Coordinates of C-alpha atoms and ligand atoms in Angstrom, one line a residue:
M1 CA 9.3 8.4 30.2
P2 CA 9.5 5.0 28.4
T3 CA 11.5 2.7 28.6
T4 CA 10.4 -1.1 28.3
D5 CA 10.7 -2.7 25.1
N6 CA 6.5 -2.9 25.1
E7 CA 6.7 0.9 25.7
L8 CA 8.4 2.0 23.1
T9 CA 7.3 0.1 20.8
E10 CA 3.7 1.5 21.5
L11 CA 5.3 4.9 20.0
G12 CA 5.0 5.8 16.2
V13 CA 7.1 8.4 13.4
A14 CA 6.3 11.9 15.4
A15 CA 6.9 10.6 19.4
I16 CA 10.1 8.4 18.1
R17 CA 12.0 11.5 16.5
D18 CA 10.8 13.1 19.5
G19 CA 12.6 11.2 22.3
V20 CA 15.4 10.3 20.3
V21 CA 16.1 13.9 19.4
G22 CA 15.3 15.1 23.2
G23 CA 17.4 12.3 24.7
A24 CA 14.4 10.3 26.4
F25 CA 15.7 7.2 24.8
T26 CA 18.4 6.6 22.5
A27 CA 17.2 5.2 18.8
V28 CA 19.3 1.8 19.3
E29 CA 17.2 0.8 22.6
V30 CA 14.0 2.0 19.9
A31 CA 15.7 -0.1 16.9
G32 CA 16.2 -2.9 19.6
A33 CA 12.4 -3.2 20.8
F34 CA 11.1 -3.1 17.0
N35 CA 13.9 -6.4 16.2
T36 CA 12.4 -7.8 19.2
A37 CA 9.3 -7.4 18.4
A38 CA 9.1 -8.0 14.6
A39 CA 11.4 -11.1 14.8
E40 CA 8.5 -12.2 17.2
A41 CA 5.7 -11.5 15.4
Q42 CA 7.1 -12.6 11.7
A43 CA 5.8 -16.9 12.3
A44 CA 2.6 -16.2 12.9
L45 CA 2.4 -12.9 10.6
N46 CA 4.7 -13.7 7.4
A47 CA 4.6 -9.6 7.1
F48 CA 8.2 -9.7 6.5
I49 CA 10.1 -11.5 3.1
K50 CA 13.1 -10.8 5.0
L51 CA 14.5 -9.7 8.6
T52 CA 17.0 -7.2 8.8
P53 CA 18.1 -6.6 12.6
D54 CA 21.6 -5.2 12.3
K55 CA 20.3 -3.2 9.3
A56 CA 18.4 -1.7 12.0
L57 CA 20.6 -1.2 14.7
E58 CA 23.4 0.4 12.3
A59 CA 20.8 2.7 10.9
A60 CA 19.8 3.6 15.2
A61 CA 23.8 4.1 16.0
K62 CA 25.0 6.6 12.9
V63 CA 22.2 8.4 15.0
D64 CA 22.9 8.0 18.2
A65 CA 26.4 9.1 17.2
D66 CA 25.2 12.3 15.2
R67 CA 23.6 13.4 18.1
A68 CA 25.9 12.8 20.8
A69 CA 28.1 15.0 18.2
G70 CA 25.8 17.7 18.3
Q71 CA 25.1 17.0 14.4
P72 CA 22.0 18.0 12.9
L73 CA 19.6 15.6 13.4
G74 CA 17.1 14.1 10.2
K75 CA 13.0 14.0 9.8
M76 CA 12.6 10.1 11.3
A77 CA 15.5 10.4 13.3
G78 CA 15.5 6.9 15.2
V79 CA 12.5 6.0 13.2
P80 CA 12.7 1.9 12.7
I81 CA 10.2 1.4 9.2
G82 CA 9.7 -2.3 7.5
M83 CA 10.7 -1.2 3.7
K84 CA 7.6 -2.7 0.8
D85 CA 10.3 -5.9 -1.1
L86 CA 9.2 -3.8 -4.0
F87 CA 12.0 -1.1 -3.1
A88 CA 16.0 -2.4 -4.6
T89 CA 18.1 -2.3 -1.2
N90 CA 21.8 -2.0 -1.9
G91 CA 23.1 -5.6 -1.0
T92 CA 19.6 -6.2 -0.1
E93 CA 17.5 -9.4 -1.9
T94 CA 14.6 -7.4 -3.2
T95 CA 12.2 -9.9 -4.6
A96 CA 8.9 -7.7 -5.3
A97 CA 7.5 -11.5 -4.3
S98 CA 7.8 -12.6 -7.4
N99 CA 10.1 -16.3 -7.7
I100 CA 11.6 -14.5 -10.4
L101 CA 13.6 -11.9 -8.4
G102 CA 14.2 -14.2 -5.4
N103 CA 18.2 -14.3 -5.8
F104 CA 18.3 -10.4 -6.9
V105 CA 20.5 -8.4 -4.5
P106 CA 20.4 -5.6 -6.3
P107 CA 24.0 -3.1 -6.5
Y108 CA 21.4 0.1 -5.9
E109 CA 19.2 1.3 -3.6
S110 CA 16.3 3.2 -4.6
T111 CA 15.3 7.2 -4.2
V112 CA 12.3 6.8 -2.2
S113 CA 14.6 4.5 0.8
Q114 CA 17.8 6.0 0.2
K115 CA 16.1 9.1 1.2
L116 CA 14.7 8.0 4.1
W117 CA 18.3 6.3 4.9
D118 CA 19.4 10.0 4.8
A119 CA 16.3 11.2 7.1
G120 CA 17.7 9.1 9.6
A121 CA 15.6 5.6 10.1
G122 CA 16.8 2.2 9.9
M123 CA 15.1 -0.8 8.2
L124 CA 13.4 -3.4 10.7
G125 CA 13.6 -5.5 7.0
K126 CA 11.6 -6.3 4.1
L127 CA 8.1 -6.4 3.7
N128 CA 6.0 -9.4 2.1
L129 CA 3.6 -8.1 -0.6
D130 CA 1.1 -9.2 -3.3
Q131 CA 3.5 -10.6 -6.5
F132 CA 4.9 -7.0 -8.7
A133 CA 2.8 -6.2 -6.8
M134 CA -0.7 -6.9 -7.9
G135 CA -3.1 -8.5 -5.3
S136 CA -6.0 -7.0 -3.2
S137 CA -5.2 -9.3 -0.5
N138 CA -1.9 -10.2 -0.6
E139 CA -2.2 -13.9 -1.7
T140 CA -0.6 -13.5 -4.9
S141 CA 3.1 -13.7 -2.9
A142 CA 6.0 -16.1 -4.1
F143 CA 6.9 -15.8 -0.2
G144 CA 3.5 -16.9 1.1
N145 CA 0.3 -15.3 2.0
V146 CA 0.3 -12.2 5.4
I147 CA -1.7 -13.0 8.3
S148 CA -3.6 -9.7 9.3
P149 CA -3.7 -9.2 12.9
W150 CA -7.2 -8.6 12.9
R151 CA -9.5 -11.4 14.0
R152 CA -13.1 -10.9 13.8
E153 CA -15.0 -10.8 17.6
G154 CA -15.9 -14.0 18.8
S155 CA -13.9 -16.1 15.8
Y156 CA -12.4 -19.2 16.1
D157 CA -13.1 -21.5 13.8
P158 CA -9.7 -24.3 14.0
V159 CA -10.4 -26.9 10.2
D160 CA -7.5 -29.5 9.4
A161 CA -4.5 -28.2 7.9
L162 CA -3.9 -30.9 5.8
A163 CA -7.2 -31.3 4.4
V164 CA -6.8 -27.6 3.2
K165 CA -3.7 -28.1 2.3
A166 CA -4.4 -31.2 -0.7
L167 CA -7.0 -28.1 -2.6
L168 CA -4.2 -25.5 -2.7
Q169 CA -1.2 -24.7 -4.7
P170 CA 2.7 -24.4 -2.8
W171 CA 2.4 -20.6 -2.9
Q172 CA -1.5 -20.7 -2.0
Y173 CA -0.6 -22.6 1.7
A174 CA 3.1 -22.0 2.0
N175 CA 2.5 -20.4 5.3
L176 CA -0.4 -22.6 6.9
P177 CA 0.7 -23.9 9.7
D178 CA 2.3 -27.6 9.7
G179 CA 0.0 -28.9 12.5
R180 CA -3.4 -30.1 12.0
F181 CA -5.9 -27.8 12.8
F182 CA -5.7 -23.6 11.7
D183 CA -7.6 -21.1 12.1
S184 CA -9.8 -21.1 8.7
S185 CA -11.2 -17.3 9.6
D186 CA -7.8 -15.3 9.1
L187 CA -8.4 -12.3 7.3
A188 CA -6.8 -10.9 4.9
P189 CA -4.4 -7.6 5.5
G190 CA -5.7 -5.9 2.2
G191 CA -2.8 -5.5 -0.4
S192 CA -0.4 -5.4 -2.3
S193 CA 1.1 -3.3 0.3
G194 CA -0.3 -6.5 2.9
G195 CA 3.3 -7.0 4.6
S196 CA 3.3 -3.3 5.9
S197 CA -0.6 -2.7 6.8
A198 CA -0.3 -6.5 8.6
A199 CA 3.6 -4.3 10.7
V200 CA 2.3 -1.1 10.5
S201 CA -0.7 -2.3 12.9
A202 CA 0.4 -5.3 14.9
R203 CA 2.7 -2.4 16.2
I204 CA 5.8 -4.6 14.6
V205 CA 7.5 -1.5 12.8
A206 CA 6.9 2.6 13.9
A207 CA 5.5 3.0 9.9
A208 CA 6.2 1.1 7.0
T209 CA 6.5 2.0 2.6
G210 CA 3.5 1.7 0.1
T211 CA 2.5 1.9 -3.2
D212 CA -0.2 1.8 -4.7
T213 CA -0.9 1.7 -8.1
G214 CA -4.8 1.2 -7.8
G215 CA -5.6 1.6 -4.1
S216 CA -2.5 -1.5 -2.7
I217 CA -1.8 1.7 0.3
R218 CA -4.7 3.2 0.6
Q219 CA -6.8 -0.4 0.8
P220 CA -4.5 -2.4 3.0
A221 CA -4.7 0.8 5.6
A222 CA -8.2 0.5 5.7
F223 CA -8.6 -3.2 6.3
T224 CA -6.1 -2.5 8.6
G225 CA -7.4 0.4 11.2
I226 CA -4.5 2.4 9.8
S227 CA -3.4 6.0 7.6
G228 CA -2.2 5.7 4.3
I229 CA -1.7 8.1 1.5
K230 CA -1.0 8.2 -1.5
P231 CA 0.6 11.4 -3.0
T232 CA 0.3 13.2 -6.5
Y233 CA 1.4 11.4 -8.6
G234 CA 5.2 12.3 -9.3
R235 CA 6.0 13.2 -5.7
C236 CA 7.9 10.9 -5.2
S237 CA 10.4 9.3 -7.2
R238 CA 10.0 5.9 -8.6
W239 CA 13.7 5.0 -9.5
G240 CA 14.6 1.7 -8.0
I241 CA 11.1 0.5 -7.2
V242 CA 10.2 -2.9 -9.1
A243 CA 7.7 -1.4 -11.7
F244 CA 4.4 -2.6 -12.6
A245 CA 2.3 0.1 -14.4
S246 CA 4.6 3.3 -14.4
S247 CA 1.9 5.5 -15.5
L248 CA 0.3 4.5 -11.8
D249 CA 2.9 3.1 -9.8
Q250 CA 3.2 5.8 -6.2
A251 CA 5.2 5.2 -3.5
G252 CA 3.3 6.7 0.2
P253 CA 4.2 5.7 3.4
M254 CA 1.4 3.6 6.0
A255 CA 1.9 4.9 9.4
R256 CA -0.2 5.2 12.0
D257 CA -2.0 8.0 12.1
V258 CA -2.3 11.5 9.9
R259 CA 0.7 13.3 11.7
D260 CA 3.3 9.8 10.8
C261 CA 2.3 9.9 7.4
A262 CA 3.1 14.0 7.4
I263 CA 6.5 13.2 8.3
M264 CA 7.8 10.3 6.2
L265 CA 5.7 11.9 3.1
E266 CA 7.9 15.0 3.4
A267 CA 11.1 12.3 3.5
M268 CA 10.2 10.4 1.5
A269 CA 9.4 12.9 -1.4
G270 CA 11.1 15.1 -3.6
F271 CA 12.4 15.7 -7.3
D272 CA 14.6 13.4 -8.8
P273 CA 16.6 13.8 -12.0
K274 CA 16.7 10.1 -12.6
D275 CA 13.0 9.9 -12.6
S276 CA 11.2 11.2 -15.6
T277 CA 8.0 11.8 -14.5
S278 CA 8.9 13.1 -11.5
L279 CA 7.5 16.8 -10.3
D280 CA 9.9 19.2 -10.3
M281 CA 8.9 21.4 -6.6
P282 CA 10.0 21.8 -4.4
V283 CA 8.3 19.4 -0.9
P284 CA 5.9 21.4 0.9
E285 CA 6.4 21.2 5.4
W286 CA 3.1 19.3 5.6
E287 CA 4.0 18.7 9.5
A288 CA 4.4 22.3 10.3
N289 CA 0.9 22.9 8.1
L290 CA -1.2 19.9 9.7
N291 CA -4.8 22.3 10.0
P292 CA -7.6 20.6 11.1
D293 CA -10.0 23.9 11.5
L294 CA -11.8 23.3 7.9
R295 CA -13.6 26.7 7.7
G296 CA -14.3 28.0 4.3
K297 CA -13.0 24.6 2.4
K298 CA -15.8 22.5 1.4
V299 CA -15.8 19.2 0.8
G300 CA -17.9 16.6 -2.2
I301 CA -19.3 13.6 -2.0
P302 CA -20.0 11.7 -5.1
R303 CA -23.0 10.5 -5.7
E304 CA -21.9 7.5 -8.3
Y305 CA -19.8 6.0 -5.7
R306 CA -22.9 5.0 -3.6
M307 CA -23.4 1.8 -5.7
A308 CA -26.3 -0.5 -5.1
G309 CA -26.6 -3.1 -2.6
M310 CA -23.5 -0.5 -0.5
D311 CA -22.4 -2.5 3.0
P312 CA -24.5 -0.5 5.8
D313 CA -21.9 0.0 7.5
V314 CA -19.2 1.7 5.2
A315 CA -22.4 3.6 4.1
R316 CA -23.2 4.4 7.6
V317 CA -19.2 5.8 8.1
W318 CA -19.5 7.4 5.0
D319 CA -22.3 9.2 6.6
E320 CA -20.1 10.2 10.2
G321 CA -17.9 11.4 7.9
K322 CA -19.6 14.1 6.2
A323 CA -21.1 14.8 9.8
W324 CA -17.1 14.8 11.4
L325 CA -16.1 17.2 8.3
K326 CA -18.7 19.2 9.1
D327 CA -18.3 20.0 12.5
A328 CA -15.0 20.7 11.3
G329 CA -16.2 23.4 9.5
A330 CA -16.2 23.1 5.9
E331 CA -19.3 22.6 3.3
I332 CA -20.6 19.5 2.4
V333 CA -21.7 19.3 -1.4
D334 CA -23.0 16.6 -3.2
I335 CA -20.6 16.2 -7.0
N336 CA -21.1 13.9 -9.6
L337 CA -17.8 11.6 -11.3
A338 CA -20.2 10.1 -13.7
H339 CA -17.5 8.0 -15.5
T340 CA -16.8 7.0 -12.1
K341 CA -18.5 2.6 -13.1
Y342 CA -15.7 2.6 -16.3
A343 CA -12.4 3.2 -13.8
L344 CA -11.9 -0.6 -13.1
P345 CA -12.3 -2.0 -16.6
A346 CA -10.2 1.3 -17.5
Y347 CA -8.0 0.3 -14.6
Y348 CA -7.3 -3.3 -15.9
I349 CA -6.3 -2.7 -19.2
I350 CA -4.0 -0.1 -18.6
A351 CA -1.9 -1.1 -16.0
P352 CA -2.0 -5.4 -16.9
A353 CA -0.9 -3.4 -20.6
E354 CA 1.7 -1.4 -18.8
A355 CA 2.5 -4.4 -16.6
S356 CA 2.8 -6.8 -19.6
S357 CA 5.7 -4.3 -21.4
N358 CA 7.8 -3.9 -18.0
L359 CA 8.0 -7.5 -17.4
A360 CA 9.6 -8.3 -20.3
R361 CA 12.7 -7.9 -19.2
Y362 CA 12.5 -10.8 -16.4
D363 CA 14.1 -13.3 -19.2
G364 CA 16.0 -14.9 -17.6
V365 CA 19.4 -13.2 -19.3
R366 CA 20.3 -10.2 -17.0
Y367 CA 18.6 -10.5 -13.4
G368 CA 17.0 -12.9 -11.5
L369 CA 15.7 -16.4 -12.1
R370 CA 16.9 -18.2 -15.3
D371 CA 16.0 -22.0 -16.5
L372 CA 18.1 -23.3 -18.4
P373 CA 16.8 -26.6 -19.2
Q374 CA 19.5 -29.2 -20.6
G375 CA 20.1 -28.8 -25.0
A376 CA 17.6 -25.5 -24.5
G377 CA 17.8 -22.9 -26.8
L378 CA 17.3 -18.7 -26.2
Q379 CA 13.3 -18.9 -26.9
D380 CA 13.1 -22.1 -24.6
M381 CA 15.0 -20.4 -22.1
Y382 CA 12.7 -17.6 -22.5
A383 CA 10.0 -19.6 -21.6
A384 CA 10.9 -21.8 -19.3
T385 CA 12.5 -19.3 -16.9
R386 CA 8.7 -17.4 -17.0
A387 CA 6.8 -20.2 -16.9
A388 CA 9.1 -21.1 -13.6
G389 CA 9.2 -17.7 -12.0
F390 CA 6.4 -15.7 -12.9
G391 CA 2.7 -16.7 -10.6
A392 CA -0.9 -16.8 -11.5
E393 CA -1.5 -13.7 -11.0
V394 CA 1.0 -12.1 -12.2
K395 CA 0.5 -14.9 -15.6
R396 CA -2.9 -13.4 -15.6
R397 CA -2.2 -9.9 -16.5
I398 CA 0.8 -10.3 -19.1
L399 CA -1.5 -12.1 -21.1
I400 CA -3.9 -10.0 -20.8
G401 CA -1.5 -6.6 -21.2
T402 CA -0.3 -8.1 -24.4
Y403 CA -3.6 -9.1 -25.3
V404 CA -4.9 -5.5 -25.6
L405 CA -2.0 -3.9 -26.8
S406 CA -2.3 -6.7 -30.1
A407 CA -2.7 -4.9 -33.5
G408 CA -6.1 -6.5 -33.9
F409 CA -7.0 -5.2 -31.1
Y410 CA -5.0 -2.7 -29.6
D411 CA -7.6 0.3 -30.7
A412 CA -11.0 -1.6 -28.6
Y413 CA -9.7 -1.2 -26.3
Y414 CA -6.2 0.6 -25.3
T415 CA -7.3 3.2 -27.0
Q416 CA -11.0 3.2 -25.5
A417 CA -9.3 3.1 -21.9
Q418 CA -6.7 5.8 -22.3
K419 CA -10.2 8.0 -23.0
V420 CA -12.3 6.9 -20.6
R421 CA -9.1 7.5 -18.7
T422 CA -9.2 11.8 -19.5
L423 CA -12.8 11.2 -19.2
I424 CA -12.4 10.3 -15.4
S425 CA -9.6 13.0 -14.9
R426 CA -12.4 16.3 -16.1
D427 CA -14.1 14.6 -14.2
F428 CA -12.4 15.4 -11.4
M429 CA -11.0 18.0 -12.3
D430 CA -14.4 19.8 -13.0
A431 CA -15.5 18.4 -9.6
F432 CA -12.2 20.7 -8.3
Q433 CA -14.0 23.7 -9.7
T434 CA -16.2 23.9 -6.6
V435 CA -14.9 21.3 -3.8
D436 CA -11.9 21.7 -2.0
V437 CA -11.8 18.2 -1.4
I438 CA -13.3 14.6 -1.9
L439 CA -14.8 12.4 0.6
A440 CA -15.5 8.7 0.0
P441 CA -15.2 5.4 1.7
T442 CA -11.6 3.4 0.8
A443 CA -13.2 0.0 0.2
P444 CA -16.5 -1.2 -0.4
T445 CA -16.1 -3.9 2.5
A446 CA -14.0 -5.0 5.5
A447 CA -11.1 -7.4 5.4
F448 CA -12.3 -10.2 3.8
V449 CA -10.9 -14.2 4.5
L450 CA -7.5 -15.1 3.4
G451 CA -9.3 -17.3 0.1
E452 CA -12.5 -15.9 -0.4
M453 CA -11.8 -14.5 -2.8
M454 CA -9.0 -16.4 -4.9
A455 CA -11.4 -17.9 -6.6
N456 CA -12.5 -15.7 -8.6
P457 CA -10.2 -12.4 -10.0
L458 CA -13.2 -10.4 -11.2
D459 CA -14.2 -10.3 -7.2
M460 CA -10.3 -9.6 -5.6
Y461 CA -10.9 -6.7 -8.6
L462 CA -14.1 -5.4 -7.3
N463 CA -12.4 -4.7 -4.1
D464 CA -10.5 -1.5 -6.1
V465 CA -13.5 0.2 -7.2
F466 CA -13.4 3.6 -4.9
A467 CA -10.1 3.4 -4.8
V468 CA -9.4 3.3 -8.9
P469 CA -9.9 6.4 -10.0
A470 CA -7.5 8.3 -8.7
S471 CA -4.8 6.5 -9.5
L472 CA -6.0 7.2 -12.8
A473 CA -6.3 11.0 -12.9
G474 CA -2.9 10.9 -10.7
L475 CA -4.2 12.5 -7.6
P476 CA -3.6 12.8 -4.2
A477 CA -5.3 10.7 -1.7
M478 CA -5.7 9.1 1.5
S479 CA -6.9 6.4 3.8
V480 CA -7.8 7.3 7.6
P481 CA -9.3 4.5 10.4
A482 CA -12.8 6.0 10.5
G483 CA -14.8 3.3 12.3
L484 CA -15.4 -0.7 12.9
D485 CA -17.6 -3.0 10.9
R486 CA -20.4 -6.0 12.7
Q487 CA -17.9 -7.7 12.8
G488 CA -15.3 -5.4 15.0
L489 CA -13.2 -4.6 11.8
P490 CA -11.9 -1.6 10.9
L491 CA -13.3 0.7 8.0
G492 CA -11.7 3.5 6.3
L493 CA -12.3 6.7 5.0
Q494 CA -10.8 7.9 1.6
L495 CA -10.3 12.0 1.0
I496 CA -8.8 12.7 -2.7
G497 CA -7.3 16.4 -3.3
R498 CA -6.6 18.6 -5.7
P499 CA -3.0 17.2 -7.7
F500 CA 0.0 18.6 -5.2
D501 CA -2.4 19.1 -2.4
E502 CA -1.4 16.7 -0.3
Q503 CA -2.2 19.1 2.7
G504 CA -5.8 19.4 1.7
V505 CA -5.8 15.8 2.1
L506 CA -4.0 15.5 4.6
D507 CA -5.6 18.0 7.2
A508 CA -9.3 16.5 6.6
G509 CA -7.5 13.6 7.5
L510 CA -6.6 15.0 10.4
A511 CA -10.7 16.5 11.3
I512 CA -11.9 12.9 10.6
E513 CA -9.2 11.2 13.3
A514 CA -9.9 13.1 15.6
R515 CA -13.5 12.6 15.7
A516 CA -13.6 9.7 14.5
G517 CA -11.7 8.3 17.9
F518 CA -10.5 5.2 16.7
T519 CA -8.6 3.4 19.3
A520 CA -9.4 0.2 17.8
R521 CA -6.2 -2.4 17.6
P522 CA -6.4 -6.3 17.7
A523 CA -5.6 -8.1 20.6
K524 CA -2.0 -9.9 20.6
W525 CA -2.5 -13.4 19.1
W526 CA 0.8 -14.2 18.4
Ligands
LIG1 N1 -5.0 -4.3 -6.3 C1 -4.5 -3.6 -7.3 C2 -3.8 -4.7 -8.2 O1 -3.8 -6.1 -8.5 C3 -3.7 -2.7 -7.0 C4 -2.6 -2.8 -7.5 C5 -1.8 -2.0 -6.5 O2 -1.8 -0.5 -6.4 N2 -0.4 -2.6 -6.7 O3 -3.2 -4.0 -9.8

């Protein structure tokens, strides 16, 4: 029976729930252990924008009291989680990692977070992310980058922090130490859910929420050796989640294993009349129905995902994944997803277009930052507020989005991108005539070094190449840890399923998990 703090933070969602329900330990003990671990890691990892230890304890005390009173306990009873700071939390700052929302305290709670609290989870804090969820490395946050708990084998390369600071923008070095030396080999935790992935893999939260617009659950999960699932578009309510690209945004769980993802997704999903795109369908019992026996199933391997110059370690893990699924009883079938190469350009038109429209609401009038220069008029206030409040990547997306939606270019870019989106969805639907689930890498590389990609946005965007197609088609997709690369860093495999078939995705994920034997974890240095 685990009793020490260190033993309790070893536990994931299922083990904590079962232990609390069975009386092996109290929810308050668990919350206390994670509160300590989260606070201890904060200076080194910067995974949180705000810690909320009292919230975690309060929720835990309620679970313990309910148990003592013989009340039924929820699916997430006593499980302390991190909440990506894109979910509005009533009375607790919600920043989207942007200065423009730096002082925003919502008077309401997002549907998904409310469902998690109703299921017995508690909030350890608000997790760092890329600003407005735009990015793949968590480096666009106005609250400083997150540092991955993972390190390359044998890497420690001390460099002069002051010299580096002189070359960077303030928002890029917010998390650099003040001392003269730091480690230039610090890795990105992925993005945009980089606080979530870092926190789960460092075991300072039992699980975390993520959101995925074009890979932001799957890519950070792959970079940090954890599991994460983006459900079918519409499964989780978007109400109360700061909007990035409304036709793509989906919430989902990030956790230590497939079972934990299944449990947490059950708690997060469900119809919400407040979201017009919410699916009015019952939430299946994904956990109870988990079944890694894939006999009779067909797994598709998309030819177009085997790109020229593919990292040999990524290719090797993909081949191993095929063998594992075959071993689980599935038949492996080559398929074509012919329009794959157009997915990334289409995404980087559609997502910025929707973002430029969604972000028009940040005008300094209604909420968030207001910059009102002396004697300025309304237009000046809009301009000053948005200039001061938005980070560079957000401004880039607004400019791209405004451009592709402008009268002269709408048909050339936006309409074309929407047509491509339809073709990509059709490719998937054709493939699902034959196969039940698709296996692909999650990302083209393992985690990269912080700063490495920031100089060239196109390189950064290319990291989403395998994640974006499933987002455009609204399909459920999951990343599970599958192996290590030659530098000892995690690589993920992605499973993409039919609409509404989260079960098929989770089952295939479980089959991989059982065979990959992935037990690697970051050595504690923080
Ligand atoms: N990295 C992608 C982007 O920058 C995806 C982000 C996301 O899924 N939120 O748009």
